[in-house]
Amino acid sequence: MQRFANPARFNHLADRIMPWSNAVAIIAFMLGGYYSLFDSPADYQQSETVRIMYVHVPAAWMSMLCYMIVAAASFTGLVWKHPLAFLTAKAAAPIGAGLTALALFTGAVWGQPTWGTWWEWDARMTSVLVLFFLYLGYMAMWETIEDHDKASRASSILALVGVVNIPIIKFSVEWWNTVHQGASVLRVGGPSIHEDMMLPLLLMVLAFHAYLISLVLKRVKLELTRRKIMVLRQSLFARKGR
Amino acid sequence: MAFWALVKRDITLAWAQGGAGGLSLAFFMIATSLFPFAVGPDSEFLMRLAPGVIWVVALLAGLISLDRLFQADFEDGSLDMLALSPLSLEMTAFAKTLAHWFSVMLPLVILSPLLGLMLAMPVASLGWLLLSLLIGSPALSLIGSIGAALTVAVRRGGVLIALIILPLYIPVLIFGAGSLLAISAGTDPLPHLALSGAVSLFALFISPFASAAALRLGLE
């Protein structure tokens, strides 16, 4: 674990991974985009609006995965005092918030023609909305505490409190109200989605994963550079002061 | 011994002049009575709205006093003294949270049937309102103390507390107000109350540790 704590080594590793994840993302996006927009059947009930699903479903999955990344990185940071882990959590959060917003937006656009309403207070939509709020709180925590070290640990505690609460929130909201259709890809007895739709969906999921990897690595590199600039600037001020 | 001394001190301070207890109680009454002005005095409509309104306002009334839960002691240095005392920081945080519940939440709970009556709730369900708040409100103080501890060193942390704590309050609200919705729908409120109690107990389990970890950070 400590091997990757070295920023130079991390940068080196990230530079090795990123061309691959970039390439996979671009190719999968192109293929998946083509299949999902042009070469997949329209649904017999939802007609063409079903194509929104190819963005909506991966975005919703990634939004949850991203929070898991934030929580796992926060845990690593708190337990092993790993500065890069904190930066990973910080880097992943806005991406997760963006994906959550995308899932909510595409859901609304899809829901209007299909359910006849932009927004419905059903269990899944509500829990995604709450997830969005959790991201906002986490990001606000980083913003308001000036000291980097304290901000990283405080927001990590918050992320962990959030992650233990997610199942409770999910369960409570589910109990509270349900009209969203049940899971149709990951369920007992195999997927209920037709394979002509499954292929573009899987391609898009792959594309989102690869894109997520690229983006997180890029943002961590950005954070490292930002930290470096800050340190340089401080030493410059210190020298001027003398 | 030190634990109860701290609880007693905090309750005394909360009910001293300008303390959080009286202010939160006044907020609870005033904010609740704003609703009839906004939605109209139709008693049937108010009756349907009442449990939700009372729950949300009670939650907010507890929230507005949270930003001073640790901050007042942090600013005048008593928190440093408390951290040096033989009482562990976990127990210190828990004592202050317990005092918050006794001094801020409990008065709201006791007063809630009166406000329920004013919002045209049937007399028979006032007892359930009291009970649901009694079971659910500890979770509000306990989860809130985590937010208060995380923002202890943040100037004007009140808005930040709201942002980070309100999403975590959702289950408390669902089960708490849900028990009253169940009554008005003619079903059994007990499962809701049981789950509400479970949320409170779970919060009791994580809150002292998370709060203490956050306080240690603030005290560095």
Short mmCIF file of C-alpha atoms in Angstrom, two decimals:
data_model
loop_
_atom_site.label_atom_id
_atom_site.label_comp_id
_atom_site.label_asym_id
_atom_site.label_seq_id
_atom_site.Cartn_x
_atom_site.Cartn_y
_atom_site.Cartn_z
CA MET A 1 0.00 0.00 0.00
CA GLN A 2 2.71 2.46 1.00
CA ARG A 3 4.43 1.99 -2.35
CA PHE A 4 1.87 4.16 -4.08
CA ALA A 5 2.02 6.86 -1.42
CA ASN A 6 4.92 8.34 -3.33
CA PRO A 7 3.42 10.96 -5.68
CA ALA A 8 6.10 10.46 -8.31
CA ARG A 9 5.43 6.74 -8.39
CA PHE A 10 1.70 7.41 -8.54
CA ASN A 11 2.15 9.82 -11.43
CA HIS A 12 4.23 7.25 -13.24
CA LEU A 13 1.58 4.56 -12.71
CA ALA A 14 -1.25 6.90 -13.71
CA ASP A 15 0.58 7.81 -16.90
CA ARG A 16 0.85 4.11 -17.72
CA ILE A 17 -2.84 3.40 -17.07
CA MET A 18 -4.45 6.46 -18.57
CA PRO A 19 -3.73 5.86 -22.28
CA TRP A 20 -5.38 2.46 -21.95
CA SER A 21 -8.41 3.65 -20.03
CA ASN A 22 -8.77 6.57 -22.42
CA ALA A 23 -8.66 4.27 -25.42
CA VAL A 24 -11.15 1.81 -23.93
CA ALA A 25 -13.47 4.66 -23.00
CA ILE A 26 -13.39 6.24 -26.46
CA ILE A 27 -13.87 2.97 -28.35
CA ALA A 28 -16.59 1.70 -26.02
CA PHE A 29 -18.38 5.05 -26.13
CA MET A 30 -18.31 5.05 -29.93
CA LEU A 31 -19.47 1.46 -30.28
CA GLY A 32 -21.96 1.67 -27.47
CA GLY A 33 -23.23 5.02 -28.69
CA TYR A 34 -23.74 3.65 -32.19
CA TYR A 35 -25.50 0.49 -31.04
CA SER A 36 -27.67 2.21 -28.49
CA LEU A 37 -28.73 5.04 -30.78
CA PHE A 38 -29.02 3.31 -34.16
CA ASP A 39 -28.64 -0.43 -34.00
CA SER A 40 -30.81 -1.61 -31.14
CA PRO A 41 -34.55 -2.30 -31.15
CA ALA A 42 -37.02 0.21 -29.84
CA ASP A 43 -38.97 -1.08 -26.89
CA TYR A 44 -42.48 -2.37 -27.60
CA GLN A 45 -43.87 -0.31 -24.75
CA GLN A 46 -41.45 2.59 -24.36
CA SER A 47 -40.61 2.94 -28.10
CA GLU A 48 -37.56 5.15 -28.76
CA THR A 49 -37.32 6.61 -25.25
CA VAL A 50 -35.76 3.34 -24.14
CA ARG A 51 -32.47 4.63 -25.57
CA ILE A 52 -32.17 7.02 -22.64
CA MET A 53 -31.59 3.92 -20.52
CA TYR A 54 -28.15 3.39 -22.10
CA VAL A 55 -26.96 6.54 -20.39
CA HIS A 56 -29.23 6.46 -17.38
CA VAL A 57 -28.38 2.99 -16.09
CA PRO A 58 -24.57 3.30 -16.28
CA ALA A 59 -24.73 6.77 -14.74
CA ALA A 60 -26.84 5.49 -11.86
CA TRP A 61 -24.51 2.54 -11.26
CA MET A 62 -21.41 4.69 -11.44
CA SER A 63 -22.90 7.24 -9.07
CA MET A 64 -23.07 4.54 -6.40
CA LEU A 65 -19.70 3.05 -7.30
CA CYS A 66 -18.17 6.51 -7.00
CA TYR A 67 -19.48 6.91 -3.47
CA MET A 68 -17.96 3.54 -2.63
CA ILE A 69 -14.65 4.80 -4.02
CA VAL A 70 -14.93 7.93 -1.88
CA ALA A 71 -15.73 5.86 1.21
CA ALA A 72 -13.04 3.24 0.58
CA ALA A 73 -10.43 5.92 -0.09
CA SER A 74 -11.51 7.83 3.02
CA PHE A 75 -11.19 4.67 5.10
CA THR A 76 -7.73 3.98 3.68
CA GLY A 77 -6.74 7.55 4.38
CA LEU A 78 -7.94 7.51 7.97
CA VAL A 79 -6.50 4.12 8.86
CA TRP A 80 -3.16 4.19 7.03
CA LYS A 81 -2.71 8.00 7.06
CA HIS A 82 -2.35 7.88 3.33
CA PRO A 83 -2.36 11.36 1.74
CA LEU A 84 -3.01 10.05 -1.76
CA ALA A 85 -6.11 8.21 -0.55
CA PHE A 86 -7.60 11.48 0.70
CA LEU A 87 -6.86 13.07 -2.65
CA THR A 88 -8.52 10.16 -4.44
CA ALA A 89 -11.65 10.60 -2.33
CA LYS A 90 -11.62 14.33 -3.01
CA ALA A 91 -11.11 13.75 -6.72
CA ALA A 92 -13.88 11.16 -7.04
CA ALA A 93 -16.61 13.10 -5.22
CA PRO A 94 -17.42 15.78 -7.84
CA ILE A 95 -17.44 13.09 -10.54
CA GLY A 96 -19.89 11.09 -8.48
CA ALA A 97 -22.05 14.14 -7.91
CA GLY A 98 -22.02 14.84 -11.64
CA LEU A 99 -23.00 11.27 -12.46
CA THR A 100 -25.76 11.37 -9.87
CA ALA A 101 -27.08 14.58 -11.40
CA LEU A 102 -26.89 12.93 -14.84
CA ALA A 103 -28.82 9.90 -13.58
CA LEU A 104 -31.48 12.16 -12.08
CA PHE A 105 -31.70 14.30 -15.21
CA THR A 106 -31.93 11.41 -17.66
CA GLY A 107 -34.43 9.75 -15.33
CA ALA A 108 -36.62 12.85 -15.43
CA VAL A 109 -36.36 13.15 -19.21
CA TRP A 110 -37.29 9.48 -19.55
CA GLY A 111 -40.02 9.62 -16.93
CA GLN A 112 -41.91 12.47 -18.54
CA PRO A 113 -43.04 10.60 -21.70
CA THR A 114 -43.11 7.17 -20.04
CA TRP A 115 -44.69 7.72 -16.65
CA GLY A 116 -46.19 11.10 -17.56
CA THR A 117 -44.30 12.89 -14.82
CA TRP A 118 -40.90 14.55 -14.46
CA TRP A 119 -40.50 13.56 -10.89
CA GLU A 120 -42.06 10.94 -8.73
CA TRP A 121 -41.22 10.44 -5.06
CA ASP A 122 -40.52 6.79 -5.50
CA ALA A 123 -37.93 4.82 -3.59
CA ARG A 124 -35.07 4.62 -6.06
CA MET A 125 -35.29 8.15 -7.35
CA THR A 126 -35.46 9.45 -3.82
CA SER A 127 -32.45 7.47 -2.68
CA VAL A 128 -30.44 8.72 -5.67
CA LEU A 129 -31.48 12.24 -4.72
CA VAL A 130 -30.30 11.63 -1.16
CA LEU A 131 -27.03 10.28 -2.54
CA PHE A 132 -26.65 13.56 -4.43
CA PHE A 133 -27.18 15.45 -1.15
CA LEU A 134 -24.54 13.30 0.53
CA TYR A 135 -22.07 14.24 -2.20
CA LEU A 136 -22.91 17.91 -1.74
CA GLY A 137 -22.33 17.69 2.00
CA TYR A 138 -19.02 15.92 1.49
CA MET A 139 -17.82 18.50 -1.03
CA ALA A 140 -18.99 21.38 1.17
CA MET A 141 -16.93 19.93 4.01
CA TRP A 142 -13.79 20.07 1.87
CA GLU A 143 -14.59 23.61 0.80
CA THR A 144 -15.22 25.13 4.21
CA ILE A 145 -12.25 23.84 6.19
CA GLU A 146 -9.17 25.69 5.08
CA ASP A 147 -6.48 23.50 6.58
CA HIS A 148 -5.91 20.74 4.03
CA ASP A 149 -5.00 18.07 6.54
CA LYS A 150 -8.01 18.73 8.76
CA ALA A 151 -10.37 19.06 5.81
CA SER A 152 -9.24 15.70 4.46
CA ARG A 153 -9.84 13.89 7.72
CA ALA A 154 -13.10 15.64 8.62
CA SER A 155 -14.63 14.93 5.23
CA SER A 156 -13.42 11.33 5.46
CA ILE A 157 -15.24 10.84 8.76
CA LEU A 158 -18.32 12.30 7.09
CA ALA A 159 -17.98 9.96 4.11
CA LEU A 160 -17.79 6.96 6.41
CA VAL A 161 -20.78 8.08 8.46
CA GLY A 162 -22.58 8.51 5.14
CA VAL A 163 -21.66 5.07 3.86
CA VAL A 164 -22.92 3.26 6.96
CA ASN A 165 -26.14 5.23 6.62
CA ILE A 166 -26.70 4.44 2.94
CA PRO A 167 -28.28 1.00 3.57
CA ILE A 168 -30.56 2.49 6.23
CA ILE A 169 -31.59 5.35 3.95
CA LYS A 170 -32.11 2.94 1.08
CA PHE A 171 -34.21 0.59 3.18
CA SER A 172 -36.28 3.32 4.76
CA VAL A 173 -37.00 5.02 1.47
CA GLU A 174 -37.89 1.70 -0.12
CA TRP A 175 -40.33 0.93 2.62
CA TRP A 176 -41.72 4.43 2.39
CA ASN A 177 -42.77 4.25 -1.25
CA THR A 178 -42.19 2.19 -4.35
CA VAL A 179 -43.26 2.60 -7.95
CA HIS A 180 -39.92 2.30 -9.71
CA GLN A 181 -39.61 -0.90 -11.70
CA GLY A 182 -37.58 -3.66 -10.09
CA ALA A 183 -34.04 -4.50 -11.09
CA SER A 184 -33.90 -6.09 -14.52
CA VAL A 185 -30.19 -6.72 -15.13
CA LEU A 186 -28.73 -7.96 -11.87
CA ARG A 187 -31.30 -10.33 -10.46
CA VAL A 188 -31.80 -13.97 -9.57
CA GLY A 189 -32.55 -16.09 -12.63
CA GLY A 190 -30.54 -14.06 -15.13
CA PRO A 191 -31.30 -10.76 -16.80
CA SER A 192 -34.80 -10.09 -18.12
CA ILE A 193 -33.50 -7.63 -20.71
CA HIS A 194 -33.20 -8.76 -24.33
CA GLU A 195 -29.68 -9.43 -25.60
CA ASP A 196 -29.98 -6.86 -28.40
CA MET A 197 -30.36 -4.27 -25.68
CA MET A 198 -27.92 -5.94 -23.33
CA LEU A 199 -24.94 -5.51 -25.67
CA PRO A 200 -25.13 -1.72 -26.03
CA LEU A 201 -25.86 -1.41 -22.33
CA LEU A 202 -22.79 -3.43 -21.39
CA LEU A 203 -20.66 -1.42 -23.83
CA MET A 204 -21.87 1.80 -22.26
CA VAL A 205 -21.21 0.45 -18.78
CA LEU A 206 -17.68 -0.45 -19.87
CA ALA A 207 -17.22 3.00 -21.36
CA PHE A 208 -18.40 4.68 -18.17
CA HIS A 209 -16.04 2.56 -16.08
CA ALA A 210 -13.04 3.35 -18.24
CA TYR A 211 -13.98 7.01 -18.34
CA LEU A 212 -14.34 7.04 -14.56
CA ILE A 213 -10.86 5.56 -14.14
CA SER A 214 -9.34 8.16 -16.48
CA LEU A 215 -11.15 11.00 -14.81
CA VAL A 216 -10.25 10.00 -11.26
CA LEU A 217 -6.58 9.54 -12.17
CA LYS A 218 -6.54 12.85 -14.00
CA ARG A 219 -8.11 14.66 -11.07
CA VAL A 220 -5.74 13.10 -8.55
CA LYS A 221 -2.83 14.24 -10.69
CA LEU A 222 -4.40 17.67 -10.77
CA GLU A 223 -4.71 17.72 -6.98
CA LEU A 224 -1.06 16.68 -6.64
CA THR A 225 0.02 19.50 -8.90
CA ARG A 226 -2.15 21.92 -6.99
CA ARG A 227 -0.58 20.84 -3.70
CA LYS A 228 2.86 21.23 -5.21
CA ILE A 229 2.09 24.75 -6.37
CA MET A 230 0.80 25.62 -2.93
CA VAL A 231 3.93 24.37 -1.22
CA LEU A 232 6.14 26.22 -3.69
CA ARG A 233 4.17 29.40 -3.20
CA GLN A 234 4.45 29.12 0.57
CA SER A 235 8.20 28.64 0.46
CA LEU A 236 8.44 31.61 -1.89
CA PHE A 237 6.53 33.79 0.57
CA ALA A 238 8.66 32.51 3.42
CA ARG A 239 11.82 33.50 1.55
CA LYS A 240 10.43 36.95 0.69
CA GLY A 241 9.47 37.45 4.34
CA ARG A 242 13.05 36.93 5.35
CA MET B 1 -19.60 10.93 38.31
CA ALA B 2 -17.85 13.32 35.98
CA PHE B 3 -20.21 12.17 33.25
CA TRP B 4 -23.36 13.21 35.06
CA ALA B 5 -21.74 16.41 36.27
CA LEU B 6 -21.12 17.34 32.65
CA VAL B 7 -24.68 16.45 31.64
CA LYS B 8 -26.02 18.55 34.50
CA ARG B 9 -23.76 21.48 33.63
CA ASP B 10 -24.87 21.47 30.00
CA ILE B 11 -28.54 21.26 30.85
CA THR B 12 -28.15 24.13 33.30
CA LEU B 13 -26.35 26.20 30.68
CA ALA B 14 -28.98 25.41 28.03
CA TRP B 15 -31.73 26.70 30.27
CA ALA B 16 -29.77 29.68 31.60
CA GLN B 17 -30.51 33.08 30.14
CA GLY B 18 -30.07 33.03 26.37
CA GLY B 19 -29.50 29.28 26.34
CA ALA B 20 -30.43 26.97 23.50
CA GLY B 21 -33.35 25.28 25.29
CA GLY B 22 -35.77 28.18 25.48
CA LEU B 23 -34.84 29.53 22.07
CA SER B 24 -35.40 26.21 20.33
CA LEU B 25 -38.71 25.76 22.09
CA ALA B 26 -39.86 29.21 21.00
CA PHE B 27 -38.73 28.48 17.43
CA PHE B 28 -40.67 25.22 17.49
CA MET B 29 -43.89 26.97 18.51
CA ILE B 30 -43.58 29.94 16.18
CA ALA B 31 -42.45 27.99 13.11
CA THR B 32 -45.23 25.43 13.54
CA SER B 33 -47.87 28.12 13.79
CA LEU B 34 -46.65 29.66 10.52
CA PHE B 35 -48.09 26.74 8.57
CA PRO B 36 -51.78 27.56 8.99
CA PHE B 37 -51.02 31.06 7.69
CA ALA B 38 -49.37 29.60 4.61
CA VAL B 39 -51.75 26.77 3.74
CA GLY B 40 -55.02 28.12 5.15
CA PRO B 41 -56.94 27.33 8.31
CA ASP B 42 -58.98 24.44 6.86
CA SER B 43 -58.91 21.96 9.72
CA GLU B 44 -59.22 18.83 7.61
CA PHE B 45 -56.18 19.79 5.55
CA LEU B 46 -54.22 20.84 8.63
CA MET B 47 -55.01 17.52 10.26
CA ARG B 48 -53.42 15.65 7.37
CA LEU B 49 -50.41 17.94 7.39
CA ALA B 50 -49.90 18.09 11.17
CA PRO B 51 -47.68 15.05 11.89
CA GLY B 52 -45.28 15.89 9.07
CA VAL B 53 -45.13 19.57 9.95
CA ILE B 54 -44.51 18.90 13.63
CA TRP B 55 -41.83 16.34 12.87
CA VAL B 56 -39.99 18.55 10.38
CA VAL B 57 -40.14 21.62 12.59
CA ALA B 58 -38.98 19.64 15.64
CA LEU B 59 -36.07 18.36 13.54
CA LEU B 60 -35.16 21.90 12.46
CA ALA B 61 -35.55 23.26 15.98
CA GLY B 62 -33.05 20.69 17.19
CA LEU B 63 -30.76 21.49 14.28
CA ILE B 64 -30.50 25.23 14.93
CA SER B 65 -29.11 24.64 18.41
CA LEU B 66 -26.57 22.07 17.23
CA ASP B 67 -23.89 24.42 15.92
CA ARG B 68 -23.20 25.58 19.48
CA LEU B 69 -23.16 22.08 20.95
CA PHE B 70 -19.37 21.84 21.02
CA GLN B 71 -18.39 25.19 19.58
CA ALA B 72 -19.06 27.29 22.69
CA ASP B 73 -16.79 25.05 24.75
CA PHE B 74 -14.28 24.92 21.92
CA GLU B 75 -14.00 28.70 21.74
CA ASP B 76 -13.53 29.39 25.45
CA GLY B 77 -11.13 26.48 25.86
CA SER B 78 -13.28 24.30 28.11
CA LEU B 79 -13.24 21.60 25.49
CA ASP B 80 -9.46 21.35 25.86
CA MET B 81 -9.95 20.92 29.60
CA LEU B 82 -12.61 18.28 29.01
CA ALA B 83 -10.27 16.45 26.64
CA LEU B 84 -7.60 16.39 29.36
CA SER B 85 -10.00 15.12 32.00
CA PRO B 86 -10.09 11.40 32.85
CA LEU B 87 -13.42 11.10 31.06
CA SER B 88 -12.78 9.79 27.54
CA LEU B 89 -13.63 12.10 24.67
CA GLU B 90 -16.25 9.59 23.53
CA MET B 91 -18.04 9.88 26.86
CA THR B 92 -17.63 13.66 26.86
CA ALA B 93 -19.25 13.87 23.44
CA PHE B 94 -21.99 11.51 24.56
CA ALA B 95 -22.65 13.48 27.75
CA LYS B 96 -23.03 16.69 25.79
CA THR B 97 -25.31 14.97 23.29
CA LEU B 98 -27.42 13.53 26.08
CA ALA B 99 -27.68 16.99 27.60
CA HIS B 100 -28.75 18.35 24.21
CA TRP B 101 -31.54 15.81 24.07
CA PHE B 102 -32.70 16.53 27.61
CA SER B 103 -32.54 20.30 27.29
CA VAL B 104 -33.64 20.87 23.69
CA MET B 105 -35.44 17.83 22.31
CA LEU B 106 -37.35 16.64 25.37
CA PRO B 107 -39.15 19.98 25.91
CA LEU B 108 -40.20 19.92 22.24
CA VAL B 109 -41.49 16.39 22.64
CA ILE B 110 -43.49 17.31 25.72
CA LEU B 111 -44.96 20.37 24.02
CA SER B 112 -45.77 18.58 20.75
CA PRO B 113 -49.30 17.36 21.71
CA LEU B 114 -50.33 20.96 22.30
CA LEU B 115 -49.18 21.94 18.81
CA GLY B 116 -50.86 18.82 17.43
CA LEU B 117 -54.07 19.99 19.00
CA MET B 118 -53.67 23.42 17.43
CA LEU B 119 -53.17 21.79 14.03
CA ALA B 120 -56.45 19.91 14.47
CA MET B 121 -54.99 16.48 15.14
CA PRO B 122 -57.49 14.07 16.70
CA VAL B 123 -56.96 13.77 20.46
CA ALA B 124 -56.56 10.01 20.19
CA SER B 125 -53.40 10.29 18.08
CA LEU B 126 -51.70 12.94 20.25
CA GLY B 127 -50.27 10.23 22.45
CA TRP B 128 -48.79 8.52 19.40
CA LEU B 129 -47.27 11.81 18.29
CA LEU B 130 -45.59 12.15 21.67
CA LEU B 131 -44.42 8.55 21.59
CA SER B 132 -43.04 8.75 18.04
CA LEU B 133 -41.05 11.87 18.90
CA LEU B 134 -39.86 10.35 22.14
CA ILE B 135 -38.49 7.30 20.31
CA GLY B 136 -37.16 9.10 17.24
CA SER B 137 -35.70 12.30 18.68
CA PRO B 138 -32.63 10.71 20.35
CA ALA B 139 -31.43 9.85 16.85
CA LEU B 140 -31.73 13.53 15.92
CA SER B 141 -29.44 14.60 18.77
CA LEU B 142 -27.02 11.72 18.23
CA ILE B 143 -26.60 12.12 14.47
CA GLY B 144 -26.56 15.87 14.93
CA SER B 145 -23.68 15.68 17.37
CA ILE B 146 -21.51 14.15 14.62
CA GLY B 147 -22.23 17.17 12.43
CA ALA B 148 -21.59 19.54 15.33
CA ALA B 149 -18.27 17.85 16.09
CA LEU B 150 -17.15 17.90 12.45
CA THR B 151 -17.80 21.62 12.18
CA VAL B 152 -16.50 22.55 15.62
CA ALA B 153 -13.66 24.67 14.26
CA VAL B 154 -15.63 26.11 11.36
CA ARG B 155 -16.82 29.67 11.77
CA ARG B 156 -20.52 29.95 10.97
CA GLY B 157 -20.78 26.20 10.65
CA GLY B 158 -24.56 26.25 10.99
CA VAL B 159 -25.35 26.01 7.29
CA LEU B 160 -22.70 23.35 6.81
CA ILE B 161 -24.21 21.26 9.63
CA ALA B 162 -27.59 21.44 7.95
CA LEU B 163 -26.10 20.37 4.64
CA ILE B 164 -24.27 17.36 6.02
CA ILE B 165 -26.81 16.24 8.62
CA LEU B 166 -30.19 16.67 6.93
CA PRO B 167 -29.71 13.79 4.43
CA LEU B 168 -28.87 11.52 7.37
CA TYR B 169 -32.07 12.58 9.14
CA ILE B 170 -34.27 11.15 6.39
CA PRO B 171 -34.72 7.64 7.89
CA VAL B 172 -35.56 9.14 11.29
CA LEU B 173 -38.19 11.30 9.66
CA ILE B 174 -39.62 8.49 7.53
CA PHE B 175 -40.15 6.11 10.45
CA GLY B 176 -41.13 8.77 12.95
CA ALA B 177 -43.71 10.55 10.85
CA GLY B 178 -44.53 7.24 9.14
CA SER B 179 -45.99 5.84 12.35
CA LEU B 180 -48.51 8.68 12.39
CA LEU B 181 -49.31 8.25 8.71
CA ALA B 182 -49.96 4.59 9.49
CA ILE B 183 -52.44 5.57 12.19
CA SER B 184 -54.34 7.90 9.90
CA ALA B 185 -54.37 5.14 7.25
CA GLY B 186 -55.78 2.75 9.84
CA THR B 187 -52.78 0.40 9.95
CA ASP B 188 -50.46 -0.66 12.73
CA PRO B 189 -47.94 2.05 13.80
CA LEU B 190 -45.82 -0.29 15.90
CA PRO B 191 -43.46 -1.54 13.13
CA HIS B 192 -42.61 2.08 12.32
CA LEU B 193 -41.95 2.83 15.96
CA ALA B 194 -39.81 -0.27 16.31
CA LEU B 195 -37.71 0.75 13.29
CA SER B 196 -37.53 4.28 14.62
CA GLY B 197 -36.15 2.88 17.85
CA ALA B 198 -33.68 0.79 15.87
CA VAL B 199 -32.41 3.91 14.10
CA SER B 200 -31.98 5.64 17.47
CA LEU B 201 -30.06 2.68 18.87
CA PHE B 202 -27.85 2.48 15.81
CA ALA B 203 -27.13 6.20 16.10
CA LEU B 204 -26.31 5.63 19.77
CA PHE B 205 -23.76 3.07 18.68
CA ILE B 206 -21.87 5.17 16.11
CA SER B 207 -22.37 8.72 17.34
CA PRO B 208 -19.96 8.86 20.33
CA PHE B 209 -17.10 7.38 18.30
CA ALA B 210 -17.62 9.50 15.22
CA SER B 211 -18.12 12.65 17.30
CA ALA B 212 -15.01 12.00 19.38
CA ALA B 213 -12.92 11.33 16.26
CA ALA B 214 -14.13 14.60 14.78
CA LEU B 215 -13.50 16.51 18.02
CA ARG B 216 -9.93 15.21 18.23
CA LEU B 217 -9.41 16.68 14.80
CA GLY B 218 -10.78 20.03 15.86
CA LEU B 219 -8.67 20.11 19.01
CA GLU B 220 -5.35 19.53 17.24
#
